mmCIF file of C-alpha atoms in Angstrom:
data_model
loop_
_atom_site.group_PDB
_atom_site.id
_atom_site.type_symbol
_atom_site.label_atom_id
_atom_site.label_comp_id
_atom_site.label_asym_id
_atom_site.label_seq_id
_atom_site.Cartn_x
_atom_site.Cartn_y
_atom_site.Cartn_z
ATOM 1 C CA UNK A 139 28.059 175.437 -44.889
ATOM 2 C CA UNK A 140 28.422 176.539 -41.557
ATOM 3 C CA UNK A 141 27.854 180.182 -40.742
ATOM 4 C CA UNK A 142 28.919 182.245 -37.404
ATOM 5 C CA UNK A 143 29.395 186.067 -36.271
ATOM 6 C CA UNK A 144 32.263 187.640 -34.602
ATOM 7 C CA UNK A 145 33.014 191.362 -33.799
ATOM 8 C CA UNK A 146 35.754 193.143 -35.540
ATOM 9 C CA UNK A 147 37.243 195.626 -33.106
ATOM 10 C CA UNK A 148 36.789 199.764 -33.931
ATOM 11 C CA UNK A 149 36.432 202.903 -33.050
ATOM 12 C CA UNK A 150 33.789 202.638 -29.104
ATOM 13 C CA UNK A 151 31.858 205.296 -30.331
ATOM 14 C CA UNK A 152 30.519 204.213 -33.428
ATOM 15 C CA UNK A 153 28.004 200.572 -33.893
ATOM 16 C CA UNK A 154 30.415 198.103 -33.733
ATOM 17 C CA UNK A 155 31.386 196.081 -37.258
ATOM 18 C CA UNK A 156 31.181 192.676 -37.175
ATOM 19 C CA UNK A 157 31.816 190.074 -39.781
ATOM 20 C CA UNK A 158 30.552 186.313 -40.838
ATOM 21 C CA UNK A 159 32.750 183.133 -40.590
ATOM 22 C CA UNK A 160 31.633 181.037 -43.516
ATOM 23 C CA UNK A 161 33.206 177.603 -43.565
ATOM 24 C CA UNK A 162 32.869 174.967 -46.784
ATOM 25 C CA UNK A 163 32.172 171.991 -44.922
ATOM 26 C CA UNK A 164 30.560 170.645 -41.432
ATOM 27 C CA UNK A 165 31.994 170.786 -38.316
ATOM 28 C CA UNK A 166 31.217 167.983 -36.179
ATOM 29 C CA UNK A 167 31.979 167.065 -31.930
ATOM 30 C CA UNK A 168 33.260 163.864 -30.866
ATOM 31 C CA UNK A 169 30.067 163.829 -28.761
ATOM 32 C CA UNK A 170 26.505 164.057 -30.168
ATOM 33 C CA UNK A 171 25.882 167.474 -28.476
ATOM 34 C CA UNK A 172 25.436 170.602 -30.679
ATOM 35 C CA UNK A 173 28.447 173.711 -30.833
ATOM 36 C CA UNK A 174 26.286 176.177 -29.724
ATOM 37 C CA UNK A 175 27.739 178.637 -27.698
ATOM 38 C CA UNK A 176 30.881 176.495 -27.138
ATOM 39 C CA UNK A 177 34.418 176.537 -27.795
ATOM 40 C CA UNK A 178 35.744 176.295 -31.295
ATOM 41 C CA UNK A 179 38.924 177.847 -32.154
ATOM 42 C CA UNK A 180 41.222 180.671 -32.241
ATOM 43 C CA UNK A 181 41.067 183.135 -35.050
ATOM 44 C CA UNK A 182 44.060 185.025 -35.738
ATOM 45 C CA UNK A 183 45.104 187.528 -38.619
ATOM 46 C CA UNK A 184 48.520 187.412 -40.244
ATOM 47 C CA UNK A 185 50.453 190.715 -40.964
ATOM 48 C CA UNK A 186 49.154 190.877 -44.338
ATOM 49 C CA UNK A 187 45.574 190.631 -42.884
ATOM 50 C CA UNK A 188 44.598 187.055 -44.010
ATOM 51 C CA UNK A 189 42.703 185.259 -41.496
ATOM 52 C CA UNK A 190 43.695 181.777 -39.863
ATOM 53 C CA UNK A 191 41.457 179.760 -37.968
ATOM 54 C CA UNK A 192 42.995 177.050 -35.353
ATOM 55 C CA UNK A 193 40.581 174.256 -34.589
ATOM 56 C CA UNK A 194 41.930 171.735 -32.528
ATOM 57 C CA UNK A 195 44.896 170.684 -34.187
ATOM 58 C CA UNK A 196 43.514 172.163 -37.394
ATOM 59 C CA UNK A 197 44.569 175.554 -39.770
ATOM 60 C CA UNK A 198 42.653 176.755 -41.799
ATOM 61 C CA UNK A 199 43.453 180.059 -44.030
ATOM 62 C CA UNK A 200 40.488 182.067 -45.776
ATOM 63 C CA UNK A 201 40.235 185.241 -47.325
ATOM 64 C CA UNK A 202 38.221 188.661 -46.385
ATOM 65 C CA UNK A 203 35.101 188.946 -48.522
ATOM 66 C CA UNK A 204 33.106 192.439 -48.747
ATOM 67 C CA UNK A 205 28.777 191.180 -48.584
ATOM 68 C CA UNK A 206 26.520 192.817 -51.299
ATOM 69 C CA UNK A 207 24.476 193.617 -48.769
ATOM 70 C CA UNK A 208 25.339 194.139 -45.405
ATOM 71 C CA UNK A 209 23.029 192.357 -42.673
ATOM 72 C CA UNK A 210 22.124 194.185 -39.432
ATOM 73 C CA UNK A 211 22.385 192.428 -35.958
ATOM 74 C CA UNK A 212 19.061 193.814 -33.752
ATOM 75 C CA UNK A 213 17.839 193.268 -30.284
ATOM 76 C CA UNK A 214 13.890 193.630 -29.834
ATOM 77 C CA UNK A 215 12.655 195.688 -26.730
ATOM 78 C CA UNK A 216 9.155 195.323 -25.731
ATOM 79 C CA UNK A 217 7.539 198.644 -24.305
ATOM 80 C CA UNK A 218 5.310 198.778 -21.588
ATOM 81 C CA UNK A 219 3.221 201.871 -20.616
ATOM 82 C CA UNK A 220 2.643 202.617 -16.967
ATOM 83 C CA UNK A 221 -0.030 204.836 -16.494
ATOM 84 C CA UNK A 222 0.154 205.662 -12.693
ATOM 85 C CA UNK A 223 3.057 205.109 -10.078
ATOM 86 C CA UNK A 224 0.102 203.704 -7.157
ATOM 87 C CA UNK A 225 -0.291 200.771 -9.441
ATOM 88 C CA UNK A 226 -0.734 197.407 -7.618
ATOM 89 C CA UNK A 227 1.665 194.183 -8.167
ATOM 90 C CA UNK A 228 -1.370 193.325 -10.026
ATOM 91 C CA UNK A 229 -2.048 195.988 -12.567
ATOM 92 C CA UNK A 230 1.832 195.378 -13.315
ATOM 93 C CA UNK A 231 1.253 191.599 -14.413
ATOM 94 C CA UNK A 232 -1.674 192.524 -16.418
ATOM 95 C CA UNK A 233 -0.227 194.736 -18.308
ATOM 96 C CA UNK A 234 -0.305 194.605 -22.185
ATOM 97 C CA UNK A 235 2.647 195.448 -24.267
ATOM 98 C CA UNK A 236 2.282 198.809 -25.690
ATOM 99 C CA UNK A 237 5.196 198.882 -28.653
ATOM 100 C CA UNK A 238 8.132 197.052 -29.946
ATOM 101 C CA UNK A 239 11.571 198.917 -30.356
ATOM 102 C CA UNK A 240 14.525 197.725 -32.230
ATOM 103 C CA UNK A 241 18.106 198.652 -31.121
ATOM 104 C CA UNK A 242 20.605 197.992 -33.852
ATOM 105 C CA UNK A 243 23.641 196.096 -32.535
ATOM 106 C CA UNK A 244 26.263 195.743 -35.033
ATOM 107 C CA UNK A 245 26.457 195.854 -38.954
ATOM 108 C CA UNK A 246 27.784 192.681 -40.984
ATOM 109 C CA UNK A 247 29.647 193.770 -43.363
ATOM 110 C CA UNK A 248 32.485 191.706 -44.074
ATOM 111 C CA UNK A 249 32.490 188.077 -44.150
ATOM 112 C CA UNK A 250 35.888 185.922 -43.683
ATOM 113 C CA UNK A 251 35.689 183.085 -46.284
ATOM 114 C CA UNK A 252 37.260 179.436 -45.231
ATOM 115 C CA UNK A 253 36.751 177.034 -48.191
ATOM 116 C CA UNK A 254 40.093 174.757 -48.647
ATOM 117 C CA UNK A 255 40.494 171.781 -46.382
ATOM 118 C CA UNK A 256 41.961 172.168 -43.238
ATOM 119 C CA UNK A 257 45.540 171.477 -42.577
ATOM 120 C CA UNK A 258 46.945 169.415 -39.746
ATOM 121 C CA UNK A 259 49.570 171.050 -37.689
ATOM 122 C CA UNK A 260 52.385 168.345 -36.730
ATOM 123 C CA UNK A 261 55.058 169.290 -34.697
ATOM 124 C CA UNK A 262 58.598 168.994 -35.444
ATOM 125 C CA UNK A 263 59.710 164.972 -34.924
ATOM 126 C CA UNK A 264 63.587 164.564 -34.664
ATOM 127 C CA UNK A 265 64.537 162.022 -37.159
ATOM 128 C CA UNK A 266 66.867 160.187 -34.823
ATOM 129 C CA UNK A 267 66.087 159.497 -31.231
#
């Protein structure tokens, strides 16, 4: 099963929504390299909102799932204290962190569900050439 996160556009004001690609399955490169951070497909959403994922020449349809319990996406800030503003370049490097803060990010709460085999988009072939 191979989980990933992508943002769900909404209102700029409020923490963004995001929601959880789960696919049944692996997905594997021609190479040996790993998929992070690269390239996979296009997701698109039909009029009735039911997501399609494009994969090479791959579609896949899912379905919009509501999580039991929604999963928060945080960055962690480390805090430093300075105590004077004549500090040297020295008393700067030695300094120990002083707190952690956690800034929320986004809120998972939807997660878009692809579990039937993928389908293999062929173009039209005239019959007679």
């Amino acid at each position: 099963m191979v989980h990933m996160v992508v943002q769900i556009p909404g209102s700029p004001d409020a923490c963004p929504d995001w929601a959880m690609i789960e696919l049944q399955g692996d997905l594997q490169s021609r190479q040996d390299n790993s998929l992070h951070g690269k390239f996979i497909g296009d997701l698109h959403f039909t009029k009735k909102g039911v997501p399609v994922l494009i994969i090479g020449h791959h579609i896949l349809y899912g379905k919009i799932v509501t999580l039991e319990k929604p999963f928060v996406v945080m960055s962690k800030n480390i805090n430093t204290k300075a105590n004077d503003s004549m500090e040297t370049d020295q008393e700067m490097d030695m300094q120990k962190p002083k707190g952690i803060d956690y800034l929320v990010k986004a809120i998972v709460k939807k997660k878009l569900v692809f579990k039937t085999r993928p389908k293999p988009i062929i173009a039209n072939v005239p019959r007679k050439i």
